[in-house]
Short mmCIF file of C-alpha atoms in Angstrom, two decimals:
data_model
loop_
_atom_site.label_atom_id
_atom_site.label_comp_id
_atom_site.label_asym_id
_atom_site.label_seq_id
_atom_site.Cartn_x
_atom_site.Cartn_y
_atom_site.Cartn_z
CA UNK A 1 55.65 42.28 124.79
CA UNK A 2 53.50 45.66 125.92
CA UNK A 3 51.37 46.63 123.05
CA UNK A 4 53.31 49.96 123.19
CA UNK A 5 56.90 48.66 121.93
CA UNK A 6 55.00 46.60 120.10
CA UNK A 7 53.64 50.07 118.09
CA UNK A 8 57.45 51.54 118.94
CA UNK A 9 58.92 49.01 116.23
CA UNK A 10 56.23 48.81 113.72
CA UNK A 11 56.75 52.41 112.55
CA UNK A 12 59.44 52.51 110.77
CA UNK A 13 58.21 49.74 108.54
CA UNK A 14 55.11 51.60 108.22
CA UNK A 15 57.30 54.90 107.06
CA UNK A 16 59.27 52.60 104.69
CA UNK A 17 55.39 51.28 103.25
CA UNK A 18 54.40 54.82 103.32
CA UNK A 19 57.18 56.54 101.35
CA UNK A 20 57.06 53.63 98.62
CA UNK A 21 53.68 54.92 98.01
CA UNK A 22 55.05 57.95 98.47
CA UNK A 23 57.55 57.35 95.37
CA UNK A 24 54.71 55.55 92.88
CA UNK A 25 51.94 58.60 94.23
CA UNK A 26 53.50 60.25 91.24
CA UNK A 27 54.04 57.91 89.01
CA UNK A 28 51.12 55.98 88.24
CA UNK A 29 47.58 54.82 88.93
CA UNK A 30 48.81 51.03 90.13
CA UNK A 31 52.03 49.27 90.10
CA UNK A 32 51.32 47.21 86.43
CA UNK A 33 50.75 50.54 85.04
CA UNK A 34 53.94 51.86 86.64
CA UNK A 35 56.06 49.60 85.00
CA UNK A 36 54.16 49.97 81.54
CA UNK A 37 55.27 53.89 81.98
CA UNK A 38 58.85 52.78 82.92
CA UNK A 39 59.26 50.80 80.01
CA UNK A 40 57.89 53.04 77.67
CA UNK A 41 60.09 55.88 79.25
CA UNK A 42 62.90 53.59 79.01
CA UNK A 43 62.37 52.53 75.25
CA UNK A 44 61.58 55.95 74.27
CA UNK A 45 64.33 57.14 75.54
CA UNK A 46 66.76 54.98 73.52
CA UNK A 47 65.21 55.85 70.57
CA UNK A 48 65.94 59.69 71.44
CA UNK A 49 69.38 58.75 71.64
CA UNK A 50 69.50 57.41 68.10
CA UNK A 51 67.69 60.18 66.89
CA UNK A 52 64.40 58.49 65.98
CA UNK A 53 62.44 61.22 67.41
CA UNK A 54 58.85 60.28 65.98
CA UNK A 55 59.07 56.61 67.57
CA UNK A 56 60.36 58.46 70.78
CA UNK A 57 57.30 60.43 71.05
CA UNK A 58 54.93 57.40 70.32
CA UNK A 59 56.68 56.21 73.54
CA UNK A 60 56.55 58.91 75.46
CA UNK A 61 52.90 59.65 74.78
CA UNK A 62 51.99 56.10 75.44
CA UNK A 63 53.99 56.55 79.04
CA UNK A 64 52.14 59.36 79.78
CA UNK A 65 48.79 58.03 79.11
CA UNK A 66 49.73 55.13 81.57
CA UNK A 67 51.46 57.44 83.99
CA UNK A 68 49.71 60.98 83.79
CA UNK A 69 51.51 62.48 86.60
CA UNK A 70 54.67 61.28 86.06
CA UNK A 71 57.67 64.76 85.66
CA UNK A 72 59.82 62.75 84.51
CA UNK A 73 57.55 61.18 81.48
CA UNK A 74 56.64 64.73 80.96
CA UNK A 75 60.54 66.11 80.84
CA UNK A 76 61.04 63.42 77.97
CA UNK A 77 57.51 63.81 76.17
CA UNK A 78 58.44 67.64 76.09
CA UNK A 79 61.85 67.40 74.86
CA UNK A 80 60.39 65.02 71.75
CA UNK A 81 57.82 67.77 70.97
CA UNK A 82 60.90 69.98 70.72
CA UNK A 83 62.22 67.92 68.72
CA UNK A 84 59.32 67.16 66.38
CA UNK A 85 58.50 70.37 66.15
CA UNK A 86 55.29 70.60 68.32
CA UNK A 87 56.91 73.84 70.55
CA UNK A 88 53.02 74.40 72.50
CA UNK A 89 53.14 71.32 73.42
CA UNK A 90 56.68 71.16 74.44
CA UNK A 91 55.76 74.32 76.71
CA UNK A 92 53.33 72.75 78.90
CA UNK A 93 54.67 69.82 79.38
CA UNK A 94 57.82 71.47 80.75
CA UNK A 95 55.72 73.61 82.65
CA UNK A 96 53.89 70.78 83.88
CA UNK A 97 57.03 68.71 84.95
CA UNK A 98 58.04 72.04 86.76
CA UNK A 99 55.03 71.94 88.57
CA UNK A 100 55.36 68.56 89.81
CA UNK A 101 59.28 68.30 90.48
CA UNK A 102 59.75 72.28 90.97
CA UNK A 103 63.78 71.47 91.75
CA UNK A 104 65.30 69.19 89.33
CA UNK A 105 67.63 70.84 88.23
CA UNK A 106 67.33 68.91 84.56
CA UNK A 107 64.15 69.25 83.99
CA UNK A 108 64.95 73.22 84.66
CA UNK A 109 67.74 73.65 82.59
CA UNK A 110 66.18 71.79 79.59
CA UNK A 111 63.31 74.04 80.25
CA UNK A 112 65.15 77.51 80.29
CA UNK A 113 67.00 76.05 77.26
CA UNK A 114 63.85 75.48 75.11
CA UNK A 115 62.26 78.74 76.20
CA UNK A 116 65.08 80.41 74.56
CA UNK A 117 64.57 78.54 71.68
CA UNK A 118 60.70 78.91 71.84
CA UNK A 119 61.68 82.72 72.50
CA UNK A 120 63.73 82.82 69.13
CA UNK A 121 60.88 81.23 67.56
CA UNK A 122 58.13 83.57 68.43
CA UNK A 123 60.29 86.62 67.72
CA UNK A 124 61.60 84.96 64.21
CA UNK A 125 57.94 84.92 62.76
CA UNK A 126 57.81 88.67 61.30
CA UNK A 127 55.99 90.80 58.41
CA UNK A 128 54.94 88.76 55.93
CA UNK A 129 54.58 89.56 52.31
CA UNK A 130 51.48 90.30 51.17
CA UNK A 131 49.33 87.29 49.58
CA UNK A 132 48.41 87.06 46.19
CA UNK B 1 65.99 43.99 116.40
CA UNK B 2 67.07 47.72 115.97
CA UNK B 3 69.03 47.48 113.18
CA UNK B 4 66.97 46.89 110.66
CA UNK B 5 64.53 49.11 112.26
CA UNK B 6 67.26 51.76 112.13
CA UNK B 7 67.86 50.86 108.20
CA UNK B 8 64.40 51.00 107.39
CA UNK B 9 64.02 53.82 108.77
CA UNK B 10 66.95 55.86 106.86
CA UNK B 11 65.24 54.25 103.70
CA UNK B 12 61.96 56.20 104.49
CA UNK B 13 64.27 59.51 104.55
CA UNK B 14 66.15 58.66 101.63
CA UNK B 15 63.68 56.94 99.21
CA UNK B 16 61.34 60.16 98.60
CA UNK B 17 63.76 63.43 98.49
CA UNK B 18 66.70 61.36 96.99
CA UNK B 19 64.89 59.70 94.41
CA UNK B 20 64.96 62.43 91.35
CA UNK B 21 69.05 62.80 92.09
CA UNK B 22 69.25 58.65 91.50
CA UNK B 23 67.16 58.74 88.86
CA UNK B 24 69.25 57.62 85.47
CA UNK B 25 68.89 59.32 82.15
CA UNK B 26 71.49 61.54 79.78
CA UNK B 27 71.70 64.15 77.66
CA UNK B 28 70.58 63.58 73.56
CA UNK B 29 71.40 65.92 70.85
CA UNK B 30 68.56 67.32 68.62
CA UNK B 31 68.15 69.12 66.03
CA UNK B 32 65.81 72.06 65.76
CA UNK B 33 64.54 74.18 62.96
CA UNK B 34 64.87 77.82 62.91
CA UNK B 35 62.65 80.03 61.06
CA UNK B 36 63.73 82.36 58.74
CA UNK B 37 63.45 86.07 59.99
CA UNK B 38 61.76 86.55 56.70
CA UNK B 39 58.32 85.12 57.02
CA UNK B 40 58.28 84.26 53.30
CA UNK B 41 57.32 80.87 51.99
CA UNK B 42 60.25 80.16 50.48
CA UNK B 43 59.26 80.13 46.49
CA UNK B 44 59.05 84.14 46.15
CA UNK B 45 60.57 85.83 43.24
CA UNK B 46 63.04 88.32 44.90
CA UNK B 47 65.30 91.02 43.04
CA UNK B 48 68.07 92.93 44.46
CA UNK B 49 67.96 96.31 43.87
CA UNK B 50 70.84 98.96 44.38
CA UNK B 51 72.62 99.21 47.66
CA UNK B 52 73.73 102.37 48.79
CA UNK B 53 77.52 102.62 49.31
CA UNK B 54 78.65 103.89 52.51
CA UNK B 55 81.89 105.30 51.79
CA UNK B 56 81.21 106.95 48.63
CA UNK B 57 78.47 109.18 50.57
CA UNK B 58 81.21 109.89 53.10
CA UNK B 59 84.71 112.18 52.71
CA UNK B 60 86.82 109.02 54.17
CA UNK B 61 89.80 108.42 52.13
CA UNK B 62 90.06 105.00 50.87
CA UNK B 63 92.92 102.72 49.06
CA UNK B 64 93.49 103.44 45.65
CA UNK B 65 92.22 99.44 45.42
CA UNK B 66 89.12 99.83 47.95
CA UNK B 67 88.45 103.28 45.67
CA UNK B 68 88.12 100.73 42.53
CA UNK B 69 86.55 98.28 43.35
CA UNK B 70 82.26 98.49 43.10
CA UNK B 71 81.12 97.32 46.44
CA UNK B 72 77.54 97.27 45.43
CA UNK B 73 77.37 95.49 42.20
CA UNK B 74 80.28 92.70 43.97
CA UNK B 75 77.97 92.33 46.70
CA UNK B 76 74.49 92.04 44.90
CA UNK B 77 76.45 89.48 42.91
CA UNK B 78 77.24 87.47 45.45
CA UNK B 79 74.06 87.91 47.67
CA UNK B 80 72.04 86.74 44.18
CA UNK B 81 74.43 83.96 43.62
CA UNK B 82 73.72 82.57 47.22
CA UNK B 83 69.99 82.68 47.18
CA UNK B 84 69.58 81.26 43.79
CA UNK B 85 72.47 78.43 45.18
CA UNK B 86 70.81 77.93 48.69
CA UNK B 87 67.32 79.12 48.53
CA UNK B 88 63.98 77.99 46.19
CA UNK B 89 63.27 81.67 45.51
CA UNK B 90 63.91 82.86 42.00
CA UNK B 91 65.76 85.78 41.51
CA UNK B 92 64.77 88.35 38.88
CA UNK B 93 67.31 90.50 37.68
CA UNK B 94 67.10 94.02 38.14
CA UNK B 95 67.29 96.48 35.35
CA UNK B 96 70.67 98.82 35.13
CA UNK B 97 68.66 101.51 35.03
CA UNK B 98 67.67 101.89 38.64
CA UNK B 99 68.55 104.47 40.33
CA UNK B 100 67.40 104.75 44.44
CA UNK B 101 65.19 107.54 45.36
CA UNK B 102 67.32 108.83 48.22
CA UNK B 103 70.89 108.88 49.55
CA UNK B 104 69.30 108.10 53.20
CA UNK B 105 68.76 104.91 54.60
CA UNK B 106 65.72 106.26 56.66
CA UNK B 107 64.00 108.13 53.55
CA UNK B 108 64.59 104.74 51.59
CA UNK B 109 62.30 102.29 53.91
CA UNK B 110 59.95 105.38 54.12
CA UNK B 111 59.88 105.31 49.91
CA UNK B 112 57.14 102.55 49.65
CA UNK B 113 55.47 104.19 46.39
CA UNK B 114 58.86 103.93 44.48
CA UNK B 115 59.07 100.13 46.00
CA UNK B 116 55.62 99.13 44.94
CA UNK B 117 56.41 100.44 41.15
CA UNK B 118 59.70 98.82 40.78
CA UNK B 119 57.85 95.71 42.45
CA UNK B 120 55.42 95.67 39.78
CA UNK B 121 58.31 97.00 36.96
CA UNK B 122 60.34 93.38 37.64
CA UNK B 123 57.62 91.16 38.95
CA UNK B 124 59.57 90.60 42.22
CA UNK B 125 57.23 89.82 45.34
CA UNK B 126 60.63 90.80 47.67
CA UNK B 127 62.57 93.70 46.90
CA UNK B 128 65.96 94.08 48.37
CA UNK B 129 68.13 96.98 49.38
CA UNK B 130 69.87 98.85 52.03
CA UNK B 131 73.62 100.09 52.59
CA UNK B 132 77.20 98.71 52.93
CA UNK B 133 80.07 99.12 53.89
CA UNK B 134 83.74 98.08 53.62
CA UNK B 135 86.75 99.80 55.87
CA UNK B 136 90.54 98.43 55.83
CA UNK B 137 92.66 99.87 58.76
CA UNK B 138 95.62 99.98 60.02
CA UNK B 139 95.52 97.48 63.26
CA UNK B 140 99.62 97.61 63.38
CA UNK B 141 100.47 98.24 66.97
CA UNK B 142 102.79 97.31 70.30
CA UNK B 143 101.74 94.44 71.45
CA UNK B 144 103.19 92.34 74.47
CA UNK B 145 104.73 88.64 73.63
CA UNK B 146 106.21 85.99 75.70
CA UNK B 147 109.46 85.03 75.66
CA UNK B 148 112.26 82.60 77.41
CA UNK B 149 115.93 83.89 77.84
CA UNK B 150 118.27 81.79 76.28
CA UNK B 151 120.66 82.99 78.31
CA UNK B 152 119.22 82.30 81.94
CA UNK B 153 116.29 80.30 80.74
CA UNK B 154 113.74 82.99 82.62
CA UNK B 155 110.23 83.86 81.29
CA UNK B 156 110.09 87.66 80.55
CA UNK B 157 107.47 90.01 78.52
CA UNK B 158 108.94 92.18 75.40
CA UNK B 159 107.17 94.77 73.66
CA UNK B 160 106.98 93.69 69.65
CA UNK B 161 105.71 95.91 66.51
CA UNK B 162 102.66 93.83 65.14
CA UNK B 163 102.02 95.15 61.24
CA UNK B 164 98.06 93.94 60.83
CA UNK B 165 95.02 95.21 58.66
CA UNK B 166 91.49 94.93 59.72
CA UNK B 167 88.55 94.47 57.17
CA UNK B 168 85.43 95.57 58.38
CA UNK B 169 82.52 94.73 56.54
CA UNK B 170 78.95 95.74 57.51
CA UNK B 171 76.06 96.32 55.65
CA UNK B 172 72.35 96.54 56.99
CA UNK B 173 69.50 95.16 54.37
CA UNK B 174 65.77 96.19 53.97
CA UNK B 175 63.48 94.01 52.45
CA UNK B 176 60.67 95.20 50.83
CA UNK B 177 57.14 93.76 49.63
CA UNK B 178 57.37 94.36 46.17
CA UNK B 179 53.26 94.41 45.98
CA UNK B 180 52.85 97.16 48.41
CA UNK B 181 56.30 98.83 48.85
CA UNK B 182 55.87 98.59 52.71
CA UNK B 183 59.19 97.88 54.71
CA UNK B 184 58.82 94.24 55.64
CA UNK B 185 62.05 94.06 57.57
CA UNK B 186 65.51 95.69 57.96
CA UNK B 187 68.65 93.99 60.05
CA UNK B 188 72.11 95.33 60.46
CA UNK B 189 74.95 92.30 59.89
CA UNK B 190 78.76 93.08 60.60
CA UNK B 191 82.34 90.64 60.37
CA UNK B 192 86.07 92.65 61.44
CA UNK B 193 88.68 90.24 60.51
CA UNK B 194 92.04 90.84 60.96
CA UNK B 195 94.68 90.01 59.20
CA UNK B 196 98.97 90.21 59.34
CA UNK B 197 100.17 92.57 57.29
CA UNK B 198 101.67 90.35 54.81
CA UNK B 199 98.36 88.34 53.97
CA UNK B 200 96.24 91.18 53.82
CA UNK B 201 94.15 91.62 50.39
CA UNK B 202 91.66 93.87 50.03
CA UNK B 203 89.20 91.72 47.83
CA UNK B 204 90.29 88.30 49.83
CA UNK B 205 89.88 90.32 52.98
CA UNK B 206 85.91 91.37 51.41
CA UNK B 207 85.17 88.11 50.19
CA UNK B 208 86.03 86.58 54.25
CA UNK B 209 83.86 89.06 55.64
CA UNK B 210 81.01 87.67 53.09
CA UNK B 211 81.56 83.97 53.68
CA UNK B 212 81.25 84.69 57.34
CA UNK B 213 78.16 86.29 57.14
CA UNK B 214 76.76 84.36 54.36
CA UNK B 215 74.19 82.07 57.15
CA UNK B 216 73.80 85.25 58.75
CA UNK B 217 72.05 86.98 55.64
CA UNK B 218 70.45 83.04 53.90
CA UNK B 219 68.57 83.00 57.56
CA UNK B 220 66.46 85.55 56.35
CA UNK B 221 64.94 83.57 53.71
CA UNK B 222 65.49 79.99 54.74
CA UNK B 223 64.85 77.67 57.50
CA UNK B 224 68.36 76.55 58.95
CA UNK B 225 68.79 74.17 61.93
CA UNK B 226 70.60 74.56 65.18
CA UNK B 227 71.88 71.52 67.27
CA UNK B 228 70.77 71.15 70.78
CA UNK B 229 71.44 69.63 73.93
CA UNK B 230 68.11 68.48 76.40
CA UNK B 231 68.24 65.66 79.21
CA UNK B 232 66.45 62.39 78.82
CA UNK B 233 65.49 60.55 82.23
CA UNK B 234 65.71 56.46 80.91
#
């Protein structure tokens, strides 16, 4: 076989190779680390489903540590924030998932929904009395 | 030999771009906090002074019932009841003897030496006051109605003669700091029910309008919670 063909059918399994690392570029630093994050993501996000918020955020947190760059980590480590209360934080982690994954359309709805919530927020804290 | 060269290939075009649309998750309902428009910490004393009365400052003619009944005192009443129910801040009563500097809403939140004395006078850190106002109409009017012929069993439209009443309650509060007598804030809060002819009662009719705005005018003193909706990726 010509060294030519040879190159002709390797490619596509070198694309395939390529976009895997591609996909985990994102995610994580190495593979173990990966799947630490998608646990994590994955228990965390049961826990947000039962409403046990503070756990979900220990999970989340942990997840991003392990996978930094991760928008969807981020999407679910901002909507606990939200939920805990920490709204700054919520913010740039949205804004960071955004940055990463510019078109998901989740991650952009959730985010236009908490920045009318954050928007409430900001315009709710009026005059105060005066202090004794 | 191509075939799988083919499929790997279509995996290198689908894995990267299709990825986020595969990805699994839901949506979770939460529940967040919203902050009183009030910044007040909660434990304030507060007193409710008098609230000017709309239609007794106007020429509109009223219902011999409307005409009898004192909108301020009925709503400072129930406003006080409320807060001392839902809220932690302690309501001091006002003394009878108050009477408000000015028939205009504008000169009132300008009136902030008056405010600071009766703040000092009751002890109250937030002063209330402000203006409302109660209307019943007439709503009665033609309205078009459905109906099916007995006859030919065809859909056709009649004109029929609705009787109805609408109460309209509004009323627009200023809060006051009772140390300084500045304006601290001042919102306008409205509810129009309407009501068949037959049910209508002027005091039910005012007491609807109040229960519908009653989280309306608590949400300036205490922290209430709205549900949400956000996605989760799993």
């Amino acid at each position: 076989m010509p060294p030519s063909v040879r190159h002709r059918r390797r490619a596509p399994a070198l694309g395939f190779v390529l976009s895997l690392a591609v996909s985990f570029s994102g995610c994580a630093s190495s593979p173990e680390a990966a799947n630490q994050a998608s646990d994590q993501k994955a228990y965390g996000a049961k826990m947000a489903q039962r409403g046990f918020w503070r756990e979900a955020l220990f999970r989340f947190e942990r997840a991003a540590r392990l996978a930094p760059d991760d928008p969807e980590i981020l999407n679910n480590l901002a909507v606990a924030c939200e939920a805990t209360g920490e709204t700054a934080r919520a913010l740039a982690a949205y804004k960071k998932a955004l940055e990463l994954r510019p078109d998901d359309s989740r991650i952009k709805r959730n985010y236009a929904r908490f920045a009318e919530y954050y928007t409430s927020l900001q315009r709710a804290s009026g005059p105060t009395t005066t202090p004794k | 030999m191509r075939r799988p060269a083919a499929f790997l290939a279509a995996l290198f075009l689908l894995s990267a771009p299709v990825r986020p649309l595969l990805a699994g998750g839901e949506e979770v309902k939460l529940k967040l906090p919203l902050r009183p428009k009030l910044a007040v910490t909660g434990r304030e004393r507060i007193s409710l002074a008098p609230f000017l009365v709309a239609s007794k400052l106007s020429e509109r003619k009223e219902s011999t019932r409307v005409k009898d009944l004192d909108l301020d005192a009925e709503f400072r009443r129930y406003l006080g009841k409320q807060i001392g129910r839902r809220t932690k801040m302690g309501v001091v009563t006002m003394p009878s003897d108050v009477k408000l500097p000015s028939t205009e809403l504008k000169a009132l939140g300008e009136a902030t030496e008056f405010w600071r004395e009766l703040g000092s006078r009751v002890g109250a850190e937030v002063l209330l006051s402000g203006i409302v106002d109660f209307r019943v109409e007439d709503k009665s009017g033609y309205k078009s109605e459905e109906y099916t012929s007995n006859l030919d069993g065809r859909t056709y439209y009649r004109q029929v003669f609705v009787e109805s009443t609408g109460f309209t309650f509004e009323v627009t509060v200023l809060a006051f700091d009772g140390r300084t007598g500045a304006k601290l804030y001042q919102e306008t809060f409205k509810d129009q029910k309407e009501k068949s002819r037959r049910a209508a009662d002027e005091m039910v009719g005012l007491f609807e309008n109040l229960f519908s705005l009653e989280n309306q005018l608590l949400g300036l003193f205490v922290v209430r919670e709205r549900e949400a909706n956000r996605y989760v990726f799993d």
